[in-house]
mmCIF file of C-alpha atoms (C1' of nucleotides) in Angstrom:
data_model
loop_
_atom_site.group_PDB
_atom_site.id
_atom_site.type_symbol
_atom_site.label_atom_id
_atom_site.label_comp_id
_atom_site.label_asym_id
_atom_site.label_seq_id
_atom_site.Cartn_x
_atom_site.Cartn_y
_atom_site.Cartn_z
ATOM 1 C CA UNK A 6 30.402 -62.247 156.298
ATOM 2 C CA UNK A 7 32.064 -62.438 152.705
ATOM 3 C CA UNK A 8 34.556 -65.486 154.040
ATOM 4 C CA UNK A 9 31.774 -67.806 155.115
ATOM 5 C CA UNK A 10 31.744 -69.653 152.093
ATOM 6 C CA UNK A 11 28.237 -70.871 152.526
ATOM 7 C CA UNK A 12 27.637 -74.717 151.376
ATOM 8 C CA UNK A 13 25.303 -74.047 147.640
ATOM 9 C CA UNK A 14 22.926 -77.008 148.982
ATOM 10 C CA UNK A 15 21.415 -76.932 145.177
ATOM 11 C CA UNK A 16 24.845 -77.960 143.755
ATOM 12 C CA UNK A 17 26.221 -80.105 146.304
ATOM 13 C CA UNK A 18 26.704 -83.788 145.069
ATOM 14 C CA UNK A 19 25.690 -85.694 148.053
ATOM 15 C CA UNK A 20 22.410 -83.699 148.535
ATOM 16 C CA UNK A 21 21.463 -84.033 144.293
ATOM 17 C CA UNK A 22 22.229 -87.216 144.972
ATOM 18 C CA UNK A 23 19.841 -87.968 147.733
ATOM 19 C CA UNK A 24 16.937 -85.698 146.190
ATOM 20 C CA UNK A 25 17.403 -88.085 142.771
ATOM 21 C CA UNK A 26 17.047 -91.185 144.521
ATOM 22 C CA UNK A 27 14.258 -90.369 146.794
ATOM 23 C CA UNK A 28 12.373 -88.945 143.903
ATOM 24 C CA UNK A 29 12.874 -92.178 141.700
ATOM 25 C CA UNK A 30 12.479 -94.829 144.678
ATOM 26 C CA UNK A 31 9.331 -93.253 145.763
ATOM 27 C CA UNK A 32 7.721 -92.985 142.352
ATOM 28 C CA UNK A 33 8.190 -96.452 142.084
ATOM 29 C CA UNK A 34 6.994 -97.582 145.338
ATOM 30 C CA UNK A 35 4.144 -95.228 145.494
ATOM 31 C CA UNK A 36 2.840 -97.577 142.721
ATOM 32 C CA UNK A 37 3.142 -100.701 144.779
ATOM 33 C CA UNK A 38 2.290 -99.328 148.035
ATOM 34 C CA UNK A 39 -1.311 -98.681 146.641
ATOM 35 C CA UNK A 40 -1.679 -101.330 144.666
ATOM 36 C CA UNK A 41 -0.294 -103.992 146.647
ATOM 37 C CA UNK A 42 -0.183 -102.796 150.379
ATOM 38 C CA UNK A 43 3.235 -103.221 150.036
ATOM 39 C CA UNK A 44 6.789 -101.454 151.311
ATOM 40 C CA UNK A 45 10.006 -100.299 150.242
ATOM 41 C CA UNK A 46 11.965 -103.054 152.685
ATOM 42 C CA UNK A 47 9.166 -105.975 151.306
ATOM 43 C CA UNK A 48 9.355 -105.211 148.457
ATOM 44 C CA UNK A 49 13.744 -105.565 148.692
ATOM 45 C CA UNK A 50 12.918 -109.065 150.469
ATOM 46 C CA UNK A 51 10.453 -110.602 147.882
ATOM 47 C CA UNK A 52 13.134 -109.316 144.987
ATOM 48 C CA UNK A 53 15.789 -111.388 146.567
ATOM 49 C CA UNK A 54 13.768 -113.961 147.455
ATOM 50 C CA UNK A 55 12.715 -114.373 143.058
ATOM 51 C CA UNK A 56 16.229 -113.834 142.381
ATOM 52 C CA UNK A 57 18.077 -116.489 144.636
ATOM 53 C CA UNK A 58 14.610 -118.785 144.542
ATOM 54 C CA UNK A 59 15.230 -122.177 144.931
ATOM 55 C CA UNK A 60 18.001 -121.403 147.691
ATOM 56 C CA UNK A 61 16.445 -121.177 150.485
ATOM 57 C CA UNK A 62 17.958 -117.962 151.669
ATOM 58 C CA UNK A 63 18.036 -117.053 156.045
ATOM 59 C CA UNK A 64 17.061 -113.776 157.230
ATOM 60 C CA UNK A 65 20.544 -112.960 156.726
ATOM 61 C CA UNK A 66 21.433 -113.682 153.512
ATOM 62 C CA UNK A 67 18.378 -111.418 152.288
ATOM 63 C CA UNK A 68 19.452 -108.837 155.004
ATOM 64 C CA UNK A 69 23.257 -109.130 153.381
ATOM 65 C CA UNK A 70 21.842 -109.069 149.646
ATOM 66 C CA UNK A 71 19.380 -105.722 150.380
ATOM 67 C CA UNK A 72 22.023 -103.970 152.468
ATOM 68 C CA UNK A 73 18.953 -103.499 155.095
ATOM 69 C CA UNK A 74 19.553 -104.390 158.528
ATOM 70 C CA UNK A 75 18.437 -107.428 160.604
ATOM 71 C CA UNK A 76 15.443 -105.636 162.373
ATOM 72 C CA UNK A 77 14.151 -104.352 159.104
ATOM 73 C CA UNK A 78 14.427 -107.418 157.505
ATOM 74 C CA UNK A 79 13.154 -109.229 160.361
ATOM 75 C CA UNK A 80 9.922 -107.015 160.284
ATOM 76 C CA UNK A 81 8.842 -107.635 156.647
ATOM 77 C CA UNK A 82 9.258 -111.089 156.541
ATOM 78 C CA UNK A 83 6.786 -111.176 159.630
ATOM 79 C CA UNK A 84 4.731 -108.848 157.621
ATOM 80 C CA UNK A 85 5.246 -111.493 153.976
ATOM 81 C CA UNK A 86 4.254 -114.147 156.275
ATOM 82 C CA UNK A 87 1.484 -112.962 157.798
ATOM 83 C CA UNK A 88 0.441 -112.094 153.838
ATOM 84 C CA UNK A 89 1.623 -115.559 152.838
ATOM 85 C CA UNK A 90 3.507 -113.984 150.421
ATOM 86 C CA UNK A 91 6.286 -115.852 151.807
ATOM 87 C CA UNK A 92 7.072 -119.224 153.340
ATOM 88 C CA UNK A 93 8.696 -119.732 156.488
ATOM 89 C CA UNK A 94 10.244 -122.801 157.804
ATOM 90 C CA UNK A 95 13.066 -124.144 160.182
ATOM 91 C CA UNK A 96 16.507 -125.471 158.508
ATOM 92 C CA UNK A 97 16.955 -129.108 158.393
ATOM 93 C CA UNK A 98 20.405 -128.943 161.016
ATOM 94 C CA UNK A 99 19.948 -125.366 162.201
ATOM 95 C CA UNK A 100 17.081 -124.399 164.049
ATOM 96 C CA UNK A 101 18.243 -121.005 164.272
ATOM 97 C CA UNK A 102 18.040 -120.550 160.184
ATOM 98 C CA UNK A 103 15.180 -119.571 158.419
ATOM 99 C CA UNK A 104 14.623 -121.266 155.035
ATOM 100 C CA UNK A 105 12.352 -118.555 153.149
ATOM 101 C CA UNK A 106 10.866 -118.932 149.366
ATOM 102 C CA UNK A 107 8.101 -116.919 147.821
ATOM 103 C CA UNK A 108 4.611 -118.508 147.802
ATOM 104 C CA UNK A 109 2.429 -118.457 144.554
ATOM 105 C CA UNK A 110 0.960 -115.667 145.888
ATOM 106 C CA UNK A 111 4.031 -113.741 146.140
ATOM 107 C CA UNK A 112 5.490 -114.696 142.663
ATOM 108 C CA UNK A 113 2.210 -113.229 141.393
ATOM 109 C CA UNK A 114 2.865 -109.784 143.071
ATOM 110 C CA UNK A 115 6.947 -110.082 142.205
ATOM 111 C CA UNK A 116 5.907 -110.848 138.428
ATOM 112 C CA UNK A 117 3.245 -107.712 138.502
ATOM 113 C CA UNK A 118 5.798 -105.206 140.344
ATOM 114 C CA UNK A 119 8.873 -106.164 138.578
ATOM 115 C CA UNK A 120 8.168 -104.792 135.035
ATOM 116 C CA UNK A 121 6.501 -102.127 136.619
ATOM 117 C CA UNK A 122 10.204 -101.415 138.415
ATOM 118 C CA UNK A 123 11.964 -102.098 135.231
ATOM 119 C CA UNK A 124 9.593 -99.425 133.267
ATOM 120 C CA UNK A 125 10.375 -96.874 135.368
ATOM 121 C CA UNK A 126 14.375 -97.567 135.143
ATOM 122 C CA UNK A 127 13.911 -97.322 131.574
ATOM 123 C CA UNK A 128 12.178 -94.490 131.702
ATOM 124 C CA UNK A 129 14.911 -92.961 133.962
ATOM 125 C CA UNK A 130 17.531 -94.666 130.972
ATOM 126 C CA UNK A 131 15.974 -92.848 128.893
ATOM 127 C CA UNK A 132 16.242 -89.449 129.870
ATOM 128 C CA UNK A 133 20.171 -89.799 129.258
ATOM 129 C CA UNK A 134 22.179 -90.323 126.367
ATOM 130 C CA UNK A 135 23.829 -93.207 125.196
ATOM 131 C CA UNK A 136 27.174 -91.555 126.218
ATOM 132 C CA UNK A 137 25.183 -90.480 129.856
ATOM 133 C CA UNK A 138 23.951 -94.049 130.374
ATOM 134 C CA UNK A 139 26.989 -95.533 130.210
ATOM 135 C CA UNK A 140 29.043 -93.213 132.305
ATOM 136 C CA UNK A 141 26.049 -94.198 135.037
ATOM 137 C CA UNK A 142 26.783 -97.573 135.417
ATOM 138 C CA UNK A 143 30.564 -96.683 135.139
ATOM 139 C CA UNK A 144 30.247 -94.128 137.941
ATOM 140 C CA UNK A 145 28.231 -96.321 140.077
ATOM 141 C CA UNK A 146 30.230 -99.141 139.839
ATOM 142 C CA UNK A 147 33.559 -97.327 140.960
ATOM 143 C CA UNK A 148 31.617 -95.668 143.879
ATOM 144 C CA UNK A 149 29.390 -97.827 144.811
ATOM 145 C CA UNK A 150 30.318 -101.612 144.086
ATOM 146 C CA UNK A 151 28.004 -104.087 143.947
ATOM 147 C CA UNK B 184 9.883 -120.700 137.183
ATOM 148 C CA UNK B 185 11.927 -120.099 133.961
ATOM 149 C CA UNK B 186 9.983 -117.373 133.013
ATOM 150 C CA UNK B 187 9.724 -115.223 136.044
ATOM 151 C CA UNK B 188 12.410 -112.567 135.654
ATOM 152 C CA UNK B 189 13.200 -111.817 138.855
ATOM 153 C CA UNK B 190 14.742 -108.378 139.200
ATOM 154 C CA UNK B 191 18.545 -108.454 139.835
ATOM 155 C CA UNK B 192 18.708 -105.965 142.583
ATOM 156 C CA UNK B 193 22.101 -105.366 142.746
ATOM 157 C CA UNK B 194 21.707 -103.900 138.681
ATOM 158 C CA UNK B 195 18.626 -102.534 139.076
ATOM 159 C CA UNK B 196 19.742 -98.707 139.122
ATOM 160 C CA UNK B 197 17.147 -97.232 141.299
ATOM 161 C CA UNK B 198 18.111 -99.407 144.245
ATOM 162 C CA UNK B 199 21.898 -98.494 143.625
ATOM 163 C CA UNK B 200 21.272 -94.935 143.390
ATOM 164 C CA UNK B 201 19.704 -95.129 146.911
ATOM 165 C CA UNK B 202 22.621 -97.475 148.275
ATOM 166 C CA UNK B 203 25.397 -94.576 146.928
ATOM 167 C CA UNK B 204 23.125 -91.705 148.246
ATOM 168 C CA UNK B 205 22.249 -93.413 151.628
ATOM 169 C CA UNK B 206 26.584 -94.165 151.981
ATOM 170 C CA UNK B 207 28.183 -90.766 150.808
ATOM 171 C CA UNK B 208 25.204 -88.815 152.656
ATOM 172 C CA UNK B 209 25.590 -91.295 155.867
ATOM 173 C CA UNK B 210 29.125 -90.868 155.975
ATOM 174 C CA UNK B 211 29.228 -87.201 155.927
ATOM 175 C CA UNK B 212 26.090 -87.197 158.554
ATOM 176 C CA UNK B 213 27.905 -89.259 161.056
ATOM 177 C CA UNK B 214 30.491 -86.440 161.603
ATOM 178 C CA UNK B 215 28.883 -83.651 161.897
ATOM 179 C CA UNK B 216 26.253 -85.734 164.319
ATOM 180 C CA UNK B 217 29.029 -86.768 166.658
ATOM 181 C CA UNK B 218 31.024 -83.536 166.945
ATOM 182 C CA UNK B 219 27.713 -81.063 166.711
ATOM 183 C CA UNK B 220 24.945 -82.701 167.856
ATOM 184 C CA UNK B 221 23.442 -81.627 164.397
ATOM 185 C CA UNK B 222 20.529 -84.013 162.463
ATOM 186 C CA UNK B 223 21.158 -84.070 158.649
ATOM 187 C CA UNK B 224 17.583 -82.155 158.534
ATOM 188 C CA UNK B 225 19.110 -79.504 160.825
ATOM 189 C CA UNK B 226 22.544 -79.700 158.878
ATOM 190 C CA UNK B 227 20.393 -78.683 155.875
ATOM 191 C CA UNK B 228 18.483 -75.630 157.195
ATOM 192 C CA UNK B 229 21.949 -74.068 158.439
ATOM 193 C CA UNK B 230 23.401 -74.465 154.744
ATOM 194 C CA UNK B 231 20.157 -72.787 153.661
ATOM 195 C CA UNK B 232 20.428 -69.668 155.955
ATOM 196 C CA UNK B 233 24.058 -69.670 154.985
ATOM 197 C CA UNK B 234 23.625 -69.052 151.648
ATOM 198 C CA UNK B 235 20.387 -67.177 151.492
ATOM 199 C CA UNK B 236 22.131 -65.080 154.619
ATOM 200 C CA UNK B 237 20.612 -61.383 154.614
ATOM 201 C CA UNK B 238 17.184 -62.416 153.270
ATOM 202 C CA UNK B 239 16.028 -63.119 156.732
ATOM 203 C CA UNK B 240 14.075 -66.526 155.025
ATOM 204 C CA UNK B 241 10.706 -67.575 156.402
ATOM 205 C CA UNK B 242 10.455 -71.774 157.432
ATOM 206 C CA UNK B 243 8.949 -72.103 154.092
ATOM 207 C CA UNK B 244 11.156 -71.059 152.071
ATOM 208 C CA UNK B 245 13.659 -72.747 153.983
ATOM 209 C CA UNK B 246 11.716 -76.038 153.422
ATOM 210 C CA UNK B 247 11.436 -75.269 149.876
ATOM 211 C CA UNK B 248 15.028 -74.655 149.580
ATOM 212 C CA UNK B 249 16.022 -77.551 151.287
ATOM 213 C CA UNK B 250 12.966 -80.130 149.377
ATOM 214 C CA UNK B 251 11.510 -80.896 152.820
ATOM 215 C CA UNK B 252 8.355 -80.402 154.538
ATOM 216 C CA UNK B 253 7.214 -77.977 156.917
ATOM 217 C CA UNK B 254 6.405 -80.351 159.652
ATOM 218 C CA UNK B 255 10.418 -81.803 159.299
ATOM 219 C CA UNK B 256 12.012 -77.700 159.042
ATOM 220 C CA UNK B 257 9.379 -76.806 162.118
ATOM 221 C CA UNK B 258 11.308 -79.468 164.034
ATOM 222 C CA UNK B 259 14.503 -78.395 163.070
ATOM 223 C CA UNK B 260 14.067 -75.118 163.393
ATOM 224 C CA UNK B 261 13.097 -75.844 166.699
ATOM 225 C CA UNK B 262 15.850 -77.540 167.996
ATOM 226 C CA UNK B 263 18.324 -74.937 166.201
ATOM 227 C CA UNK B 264 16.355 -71.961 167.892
ATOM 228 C CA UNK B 265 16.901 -73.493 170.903
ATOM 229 C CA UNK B 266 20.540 -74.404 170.392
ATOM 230 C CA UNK B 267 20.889 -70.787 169.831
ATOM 231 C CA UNK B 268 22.313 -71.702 166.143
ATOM 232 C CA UNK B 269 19.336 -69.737 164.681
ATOM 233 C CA UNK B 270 17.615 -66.588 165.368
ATOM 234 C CA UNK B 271 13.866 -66.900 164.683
ATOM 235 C CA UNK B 272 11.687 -63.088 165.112
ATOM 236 C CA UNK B 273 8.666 -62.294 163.489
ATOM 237 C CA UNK B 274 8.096 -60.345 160.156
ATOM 238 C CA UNK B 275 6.945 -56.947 159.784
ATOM 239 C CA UNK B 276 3.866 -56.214 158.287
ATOM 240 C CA UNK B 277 3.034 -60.830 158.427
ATOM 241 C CA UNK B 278 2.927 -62.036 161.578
ATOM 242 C CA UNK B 279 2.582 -66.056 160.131
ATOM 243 C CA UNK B 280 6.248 -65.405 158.953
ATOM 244 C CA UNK B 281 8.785 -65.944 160.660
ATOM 245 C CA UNK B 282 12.485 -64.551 159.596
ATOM 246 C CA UNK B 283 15.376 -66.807 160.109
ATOM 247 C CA UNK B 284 19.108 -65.942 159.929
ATOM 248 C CA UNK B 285 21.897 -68.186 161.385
ATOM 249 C CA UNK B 286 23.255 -66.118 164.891
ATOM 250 C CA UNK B 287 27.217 -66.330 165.326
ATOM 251 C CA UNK B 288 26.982 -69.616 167.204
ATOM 252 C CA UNK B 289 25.068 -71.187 163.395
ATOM 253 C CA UNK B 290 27.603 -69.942 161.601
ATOM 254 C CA UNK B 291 30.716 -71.367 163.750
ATOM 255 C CA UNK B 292 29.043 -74.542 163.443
ATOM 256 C CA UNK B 293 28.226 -73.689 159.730
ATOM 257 C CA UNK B 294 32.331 -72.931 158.794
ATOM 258 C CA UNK B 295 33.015 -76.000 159.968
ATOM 259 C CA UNK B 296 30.621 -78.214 158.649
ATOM 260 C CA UNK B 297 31.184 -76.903 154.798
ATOM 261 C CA UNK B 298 34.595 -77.724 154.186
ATOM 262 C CA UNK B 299 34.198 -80.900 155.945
ATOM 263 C CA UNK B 300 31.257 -81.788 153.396
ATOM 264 C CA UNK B 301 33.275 -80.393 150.521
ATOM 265 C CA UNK B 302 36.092 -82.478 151.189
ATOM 266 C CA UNK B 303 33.885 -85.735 151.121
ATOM 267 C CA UNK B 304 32.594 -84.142 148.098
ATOM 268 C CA UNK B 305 36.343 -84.021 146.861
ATOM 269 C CA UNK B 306 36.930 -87.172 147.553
ATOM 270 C CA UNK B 307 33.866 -88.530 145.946
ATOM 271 C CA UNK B 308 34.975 -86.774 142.890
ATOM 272 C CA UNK B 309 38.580 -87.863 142.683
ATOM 273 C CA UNK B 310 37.302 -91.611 142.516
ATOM 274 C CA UNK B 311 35.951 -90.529 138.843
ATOM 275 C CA UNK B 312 37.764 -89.795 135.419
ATOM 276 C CA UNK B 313 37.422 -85.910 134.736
ATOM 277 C CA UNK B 314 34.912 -87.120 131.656
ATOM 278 C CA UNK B 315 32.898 -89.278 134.756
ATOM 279 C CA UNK B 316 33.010 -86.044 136.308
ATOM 280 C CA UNK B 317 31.287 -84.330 133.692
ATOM 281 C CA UNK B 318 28.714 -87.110 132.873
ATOM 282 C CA UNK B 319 28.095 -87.120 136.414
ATOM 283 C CA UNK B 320 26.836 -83.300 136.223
ATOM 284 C CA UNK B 321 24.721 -83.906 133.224
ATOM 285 C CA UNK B 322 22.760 -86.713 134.433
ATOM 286 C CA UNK B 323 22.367 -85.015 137.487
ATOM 287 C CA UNK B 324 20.974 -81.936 135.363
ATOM 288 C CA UNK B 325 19.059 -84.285 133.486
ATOM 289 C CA UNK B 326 17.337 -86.314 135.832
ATOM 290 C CA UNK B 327 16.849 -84.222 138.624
ATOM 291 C CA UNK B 328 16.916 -80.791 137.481
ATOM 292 C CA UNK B 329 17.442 -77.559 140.504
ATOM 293 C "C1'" DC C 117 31.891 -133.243 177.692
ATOM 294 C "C1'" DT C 118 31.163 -128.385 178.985
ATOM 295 C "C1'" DA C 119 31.840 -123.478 179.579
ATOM 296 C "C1'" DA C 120 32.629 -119.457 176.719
ATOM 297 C "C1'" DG C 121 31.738 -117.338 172.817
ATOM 298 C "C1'" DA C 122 29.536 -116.704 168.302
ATOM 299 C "C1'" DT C 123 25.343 -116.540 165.328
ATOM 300 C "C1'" DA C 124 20.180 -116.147 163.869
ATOM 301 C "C1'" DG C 125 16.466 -113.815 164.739
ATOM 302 C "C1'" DT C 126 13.076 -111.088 167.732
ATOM 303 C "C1'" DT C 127 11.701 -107.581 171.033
ATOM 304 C "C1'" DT C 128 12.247 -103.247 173.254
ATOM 305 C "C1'" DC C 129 12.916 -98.532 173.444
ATOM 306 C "C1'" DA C 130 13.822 -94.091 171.991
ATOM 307 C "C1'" DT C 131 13.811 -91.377 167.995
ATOM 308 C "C1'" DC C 132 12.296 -89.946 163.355
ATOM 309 C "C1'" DT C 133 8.877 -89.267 159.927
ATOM 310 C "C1'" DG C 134 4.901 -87.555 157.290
ATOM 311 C "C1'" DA C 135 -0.112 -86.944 156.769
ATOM 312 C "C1'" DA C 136 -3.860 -84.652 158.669
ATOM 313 C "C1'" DA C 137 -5.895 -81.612 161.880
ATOM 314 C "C1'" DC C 138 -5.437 -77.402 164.063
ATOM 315 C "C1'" DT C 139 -4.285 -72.304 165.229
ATOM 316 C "C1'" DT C 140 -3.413 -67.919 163.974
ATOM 317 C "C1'" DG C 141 -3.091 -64.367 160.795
ATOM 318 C "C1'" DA C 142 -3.741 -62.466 155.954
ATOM 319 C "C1'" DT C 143 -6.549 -61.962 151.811
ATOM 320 C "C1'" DT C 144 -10.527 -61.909 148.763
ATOM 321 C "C1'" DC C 145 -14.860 -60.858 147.072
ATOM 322 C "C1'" DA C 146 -19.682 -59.956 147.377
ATOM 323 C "C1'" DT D 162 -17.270 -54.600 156.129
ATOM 324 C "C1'" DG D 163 -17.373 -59.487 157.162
ATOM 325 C "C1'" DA D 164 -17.738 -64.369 155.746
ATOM 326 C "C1'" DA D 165 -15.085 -67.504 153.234
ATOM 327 C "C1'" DT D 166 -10.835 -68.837 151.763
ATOM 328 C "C1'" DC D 167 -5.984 -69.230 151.883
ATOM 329 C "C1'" DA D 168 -1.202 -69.352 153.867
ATOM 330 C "C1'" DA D 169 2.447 -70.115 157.777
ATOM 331 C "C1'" DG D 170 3.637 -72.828 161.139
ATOM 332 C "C1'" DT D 171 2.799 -76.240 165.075
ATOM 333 C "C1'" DT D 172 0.828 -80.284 167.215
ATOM 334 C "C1'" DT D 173 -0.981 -84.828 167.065
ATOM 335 C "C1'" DC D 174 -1.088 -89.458 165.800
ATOM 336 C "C1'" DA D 175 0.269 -93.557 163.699
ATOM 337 C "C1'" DG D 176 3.821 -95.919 161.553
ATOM 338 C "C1'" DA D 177 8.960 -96.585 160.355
ATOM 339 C "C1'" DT D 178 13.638 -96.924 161.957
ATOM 340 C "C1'" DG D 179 17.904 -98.523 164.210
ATOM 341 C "C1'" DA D 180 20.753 -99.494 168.307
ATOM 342 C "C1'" DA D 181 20.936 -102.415 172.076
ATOM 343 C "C1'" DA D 182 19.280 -106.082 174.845
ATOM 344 C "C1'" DC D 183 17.514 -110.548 174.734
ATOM 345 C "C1'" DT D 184 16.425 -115.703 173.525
ATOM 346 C "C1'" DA D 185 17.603 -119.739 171.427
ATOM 347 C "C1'" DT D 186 20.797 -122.433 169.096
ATOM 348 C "C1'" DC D 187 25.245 -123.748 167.428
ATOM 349 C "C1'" DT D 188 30.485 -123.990 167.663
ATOM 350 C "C1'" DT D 189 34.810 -124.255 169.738
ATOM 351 C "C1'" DA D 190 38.637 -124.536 173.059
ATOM 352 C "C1'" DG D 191 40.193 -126.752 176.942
#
DNA sequence: CTAAGATAGTTTCATCTGAAACTTGATTCA
DNA sequence: TGAATCAAGTTTCAGATGAAACTATCTTAG
């Protein structure tokens, strides 16, 4: 029994990890999720959308950018659509392709929930140290590259 | 347009914090899921018993341990009575309670489960400088505190 | 050209999840 | 006491998820 060399779950990296991001993701999108009926995934799709507006992006260009998968992404752009939080038409050339852009309505909810997500990740920011924040972005850029 | 300040996903830190945490957990998960069978839920209530081992733990303090919910352990626990990883018999003197220990099947499973997860740990770690290391620790402390 | 394969996106299916209701047993307090 | 409340754990229900199959379209090799 002494040579088991049980697994201290509370100190394990990995798990710290995943308790610290569901604990800040889910703060955040409580907020939205009441306020705006909206989730996690559309929430991911109508960022994208803002930040590579005037492109056009396909389902899978927002599915590469979020790091979701097809079938998620697929589902909350049905879902945006059906809010008419986003516009969906064919590609000029490939009828395949999606060519998807926010609607006024959904650059009112993306300007509303975007400071409110940039609040909390200062609020996170500010927790740390100068020294701390740093070594943050440092750490997650060598292990998880954008 | 100018002024909409879209949110750059790929900097935004609580969306990169759940991209690292959803690899390095994922990663580990899909090992122990092919060779054991074993959900990362179930993975988790094993370590528990492990190291709590000899208090004969009830399912809630396994779920508080682990940062779960009851409904998710009472699954678990379910499948890992049944799997005859766990031994589940009623407390003396409480009949609600139920007293959980891993039998010698759990902790097979268990010794070979840890050092697998501490070597992706490792290897996590030996991506960072020894002062990333440290910072690492601290924020951890900092932001989500055990 | 056209058959074979690749790509975009949706649907299906089986599983996972969490909130709320429920069951059983323990506790409290009048 | 015994009624009301509380705690442990399970079940139910409704929604989320992801792999695989499927449809429609496009591309490429012969």
């Amino acid at each position: 029994m002494a040579d088991h060399a049980p697994l201290e779950l509370e100190r394990f990296l990995p798990y710290r990890l995943s308790i610290l991001s569901n604990r800040v993701s889910q703060a955040i999108a409580r907020e939205y999720q009441d306020r705006f009926d909206l989730s996690m995934t559309e929430w991911r799709v109508m960022a994208v959308l803002a930040r590579y507006d005037g492109e056009g992006l396909s389902a899978s260009e927002v599915a590469a950018r979020t790091e979701m998968d097809k079938v998620a992404v697929s589902r909350a752009l049905t879902r945006l659509v059906e809010a008419r939080r986003v516009s969906r038409r064919a590609h000029d050339g490939d009828k395949r392709r999606s060519v998807l852009r926010l609607s006024a309505a959904g650059w009112k909810v993306h300007d509303t929930v975007a400071p409110l997500a940039r609040a909390h990740e200062r609020s996170m920011l500010a927790q740390l140290s100068a020294d701390e924040q740093r070594a943050l972005l440092a750490i997650l850029d060598k292990l998880a590259p954008v």
